[in-house]
Amino acid sequence: MDFSWTDEQTAFRERLQGIIARALPADWGEKSRYDTSSAYMSEFSRTFCPMLASEGLLIPHWPVELGGGGMDPFHHWILGEEMFYVGDPRSYQYMNVNWVGPAIIQYGTDAQRREHIGRIASGTTIWCQGFSEPSAGSDLAALSTRAERRGDGYVLNGSKIWTSGASLADYCFLLARTGGPGTHGISVFLLPTKMPGIEIRVVPSFMGQYSFHEVFLTDVQVPAEMRLGEENKGWTIVRSVLHNERIGQPRYMLSMRVLEHAMGLLVARGEDTELARARAVQAQAGLEAARYLALGVIDRRAKKLPVDTSTNIARYALVTADRLVADFLCDFLHDDVTADIDPLISVGFRRTGSTGLAAGSAEIQLNLISKHHLQLPAVA
Amino acid sequence: MDLDLSPDQQELQAAIGRMAAPYQSAPAGDTSYYLDGMPLYAEMEAGGFTNAAAMDDYGALGGLLLLEAASALPYSVPLTGAALVAPMAVREGLKGPVALAFSGRGAAVRHLPMASTLLIVGDDEVRALDLAGRQVEALRSIFADPFGTISDHEMRQGRRLDGVRPQDVVKWWSVGVAAEIAGAAAAAVDRTVEFVKMRRQFGRPIGSYQAIQHRLAECEVLADATRMLARRAAVTGDAAAAFLAATYAEAAAGRITYDTQQFHGAAGLTREIELHFFTYRLRSLQGELAGVAGSAARAADQLWPRREARPVEKHLVA
Ligand SMILES: Cc1cc2nc3c(=O)[nH]c(=O)nc-3n(C[C@H](O)[C@H](O)[C@H](O)COP(=O)(O)OP(=O)(O)OC[C@H]3O[C@@H](n4cnc5c(N)ncnc54)[C@H](O)[C@@H]3O)c2cc1C
């Protein structure tokens, strides 16, 4: 067992830190509020990502043949950690490079690759994820947005909800029903967001500025060329490319930073009581557990082992750790949390609320651990 | 970064497994509070296993693997001091088994009745007491490991170990406790998973109820995370990592004890099934280093040093 990074990995991390530090403005915290979904961050990504691309750091984990750096999963994860530490200035472009691009590369036609891959790899386009619907959350396979065959194309009707960044995005990676019920009747569409019949409404929330939207689709006419992969094979596509995302982003990086900052404030004020210190340690231990369990998943990936329930275990550990951070902030930094002035404290508090929902809810993780890991019996 | 055991370490783990195999279950009909694992200890010592931590091929993780495995047995095998703390923090060969105590706190010392040496952690010194001919009284404990008591006067007779630092002893003791909690937690969860698959109520296995599934899945996450943090602490030798691992483990121990006992119903409160070896072992380990408060105080001192020391209960910071 080895818990250390190689010199090469450390150098990669330091290079990233240097580049990020030079790219972010001095008042990054104030301006971005570490909010991935903010209009500011999204706009920033349109210059930040091309800069990363020019440094070979936007898609370093893509295969060399596709313009990537052919780097291993640990490098990819280090990239994610360093980005998340500052709130991820790639904004939602992190999705492009993590799974939208790879999905198009794997399942797209030549024309689709020509249309999308160049833009994704140069950091100039923003995607959103149109999966969840009012009646299809955890039970995503129940989605009912329909894509009816008409002539050479399809007509889309239905609605999506919770879509992050929809009003900022150029494209939506959309799931719609082209066949019968269940997982076998779903197809993927690569849908431009500015098309007749698409209406996007921001859902006011306690998350980021543009974290949640409703997307209404009324008689949206799309050519068949916008369908990704075979008809009714959407579920297979999503499962294969989202494997990597199930564990979620390295959110613990920002939470660790928040905790460090919060303890710095308490120590400076002489308010770090024994109880506060103990609770901070418990949160820190939880975050480190989440980090090393996540790195265990990355280690399996690097060794090309199949995805297993260690992913769900790591994810659940993160959910509980983030809860400890939120509890800590509310108990010991009441004034800072309520005044909402300190961007790190604010984001630390706000963000932790969504850890147990986005990318598969906490309870769904427990279901999967029970079923596949503990092999407990199903309800008859 | 490589989060699998190395081939050498895997081989060691397999060898430990073979050695421990005859001790996987209690003798039929036995209802003791604890089972004497001294024969296994003697076998491990004779085979050189208790010295694994001092060997380059294995390092501290070698000792840790022993503790993890032994703590998952119903038998009590006194390895904490001999297989981890002594090789890592004392380095001089002490006659094993080695029990561990804070000076002046000899009221209930785990493994003391089995031990040949007592390692005593003081404020600024560490002493070793050869227990041959010493007054050690075995306690009538209900926990899965034997406890004994020894007077302050006897403790003060220990030989001062020059160059051995109290903070190193407490650090490796913390790693040991975390590893033992990981082992006992895994055993408690495994046995409970088997039990809830078999036990039926309302016409179906109780393990099919989501209320039980979710809590057991949470216990599994806690047990996995505890093992990961303990192993990381062992491999890195980092003090903050050690105290964080112990803090996490101690909190997990309480939760896992409660849930695994609860899901056994009344049977979980008897000495006729083996669960109690693990739940009661977890309960005693939980507080051995002054619990979450003690370990967290030590971790906090590493992570967020204070500008001026404030009075803290001495045994908490050692
Ligand atoms: C910040 C944020 C950003 C998001 N961004 C996007 C996005 O960009 N695109 C997108 O498509 N979606 C997005 N989502 C939606 C997300 O995928 C869903 O919230 C999630 O799948 C849960 O669905 P739901 O909200 O409908 O809750 P529900 O599925 O209705 O669940 C409600 C509660 O019931 C529990 N529950 C449900 N089923 C079971 C079960 N079988 N057993 C036990 N408990 C159960 C859940 O765990 C949860 O606690 C986002 C969500 C968040 C919080």
mmCIF file of N, CA and C in Angstrom, chain B residues 4 16 19 21 23 30 45 49 55 66 88 103 109 131 148-149 194 213 218 227 233 238-239 241 250 278 293 318:
data_model
loop_
_atom_site.group_PDB
_atom_site.id
_atom_site.type_symbol
_atom_site.label_atom_id
_atom_site.label_comp_id
_atom_site.label_asym_id
_atom_site.label_seq_id
_atom_site.Cartn_x
_atom_site.Cartn_y
_atom_site.Cartn_z
ATOM 1 N N ASP B 4 -4.054 -0.911 -2.777
ATOM 2 C CA ASP B 4 -4.116 -2.355 -2.507
ATOM 3 C C ASP B 4 -2.893 -2.756 -1.691
ATOM 4 N N ILE B 16 -1.543 -14.988 7.866
ATOM 5 C CA ILE B 16 -2.250 -14.698 9.123
ATOM 6 C C ILE B 16 -3.603 -15.400 9.108
ATOM 7 N N MET B 19 -3.294 -19.032 9.851
ATOM 8 C CA MET B 19 -2.990 -19.263 11.260
ATOM 9 C C MET B 19 -4.225 -19.055 12.135
ATOM 10 N N ALA B 21 -7.350 -19.390 11.193
ATOM 11 C CA ALA B 21 -8.526 -20.168 10.793
ATOM 12 C C ALA B 21 -9.129 -21.021 11.916
ATOM 13 N N TYR B 23 -9.400 -20.472 14.848
ATOM 14 C CA TYR B 23 -9.954 -19.637 15.928
ATOM 15 C C TYR B 23 -11.150 -18.812 15.464
ATOM 16 N N ASP B 30 -19.883 -22.934 24.329
ATOM 17 C CA ASP B 30 -19.136 -22.054 25.230
ATOM 18 C C ASP B 30 -19.914 -20.763 25.466
ATOM 19 N N GLU B 45 3.956 -15.426 17.668
ATOM 20 C CA GLU B 45 5.259 -14.953 18.149
ATOM 21 C C GLU B 45 6.363 -15.915 17.690
ATOM 22 N N PHE B 49 5.719 -13.491 13.481
ATOM 23 C CA PHE B 49 4.694 -12.570 12.968
ATOM 24 C C PHE B 49 4.572 -11.302 13.808
ATOM 25 N N MET B 55 9.832 -5.278 10.149
ATOM 26 C CA MET B 55 10.498 -5.768 8.935
ATOM 27 C C MET B 55 10.222 -4.840 7.760
ATOM 28 N N LEU B 66 -2.122 -7.806 11.387
ATOM 29 C CA LEU B 66 -2.289 -8.759 12.485
ATOM 30 C C LEU B 66 -3.419 -8.321 13.409
ATOM 31 N N MET B 88 7.059 -0.127 16.708
ATOM 32 C CA MET B 88 7.093 1.174 16.045
ATOM 33 C C MET B 88 7.594 2.294 16.956
ATOM 34 N N SER B 103 0.171 6.354 32.848
ATOM 35 C CA SER B 103 0.651 6.263 34.229
ATOM 36 C C SER B 103 -0.420 6.788 35.180
ATOM 37 N N VAL B 109 -6.881 -2.285 32.792
ATOM 38 C CA VAL B 109 -5.953 -2.296 31.664
ATOM 39 C C VAL B 109 -6.218 -3.535 30.810
ATOM 40 N N LEU B 131 6.306 -7.749 34.192
ATOM 41 C CA LEU B 131 5.202 -8.086 35.095
ATOM 42 C C LEU B 131 5.453 -9.356 35.911
ATOM 43 N N GLY B 148 -7.208 -6.210 33.617
ATOM 44 C CA GLY B 148 -6.595 -6.377 34.922
ATOM 45 C C GLY B 148 -6.320 -5.027 35.538
ATOM 46 N N THR B 149 -5.982 -5.051 36.808
ATOM 47 C CA THR B 149 -5.707 -3.790 37.487
ATOM 48 C C THR B 149 -4.343 -3.869 38.166
ATOM 49 N N GLU B 194 -25.317 -11.974 7.834
ATOM 50 C CA GLU B 194 -25.738 -13.376 7.748
ATOM 51 C C GLU B 194 -27.003 -13.612 8.565
ATOM 52 N N GLN B 213 -31.750 -2.582 6.006
ATOM 53 C CA GLN B 213 -30.728 -2.524 4.942
ATOM 54 C C GLN B 213 -29.923 -1.231 5.006
ATOM 55 N N GLU B 218 -24.954 1.618 6.113
ATOM 56 C CA GLU B 218 -24.201 2.705 6.751
ATOM 57 C C GLU B 218 -23.088 2.149 7.638
ATOM 58 N N ARG B 227 -11.209 1.201 8.355
ATOM 59 C CA ARG B 227 -10.053 0.414 7.940
ATOM 60 C C ARG B 227 -9.131 1.242 7.050
ATOM 61 N N ALA B 233 -2.957 5.714 8.265
ATOM 62 C CA ALA B 233 -2.165 6.189 9.402
ATOM 63 C C ALA B 233 -0.943 5.299 9.594
ATOM 64 N N ASP B 238 1.929 9.310 10.111
ATOM 65 C CA ASP B 238 1.630 10.710 10.409
ATOM 66 C C ASP B 238 0.767 10.810 11.674
ATOM 67 N N ALA B 239 1.143 11.712 12.582
ATOM 68 C CA ALA B 239 0.440 11.800 13.867
ATOM 69 C C ALA B 239 -1.003 12.258 13.684
ATOM 70 N N ALA B 241 -2.886 11.909 11.123
ATOM 71 C CA ALA B 241 -3.638 10.811 10.496
ATOM 72 C C ALA B 241 -4.005 9.755 11.539
ATOM 73 N N GLU B 250 -13.610 5.495 16.837
ATOM 74 C CA GLU B 250 -14.327 5.495 18.112
ATOM 75 C C GLU B 250 -15.789 5.882 17.937
ATOM 76 N N PHE B 278 -17.678 -9.199 19.536
ATOM 77 C CA PHE B 278 -17.327 -8.031 18.718
ATOM 78 C C PHE B 278 -17.968 -6.759 19.249
ATOM 79 N N ALA B 293 -13.524 12.372 22.414
ATOM 80 C CA ALA B 293 -12.998 13.629 22.962
ATOM 81 C C ALA B 293 -11.483 13.575 23.070
ATOM 82 N N ALA B 318 -1.595 13.646 26.355
ATOM 83 C CA ALA B 318 -0.375 12.817 26.465
ATOM 84 C C ALA B 318 0.739 13.277 25.545
#
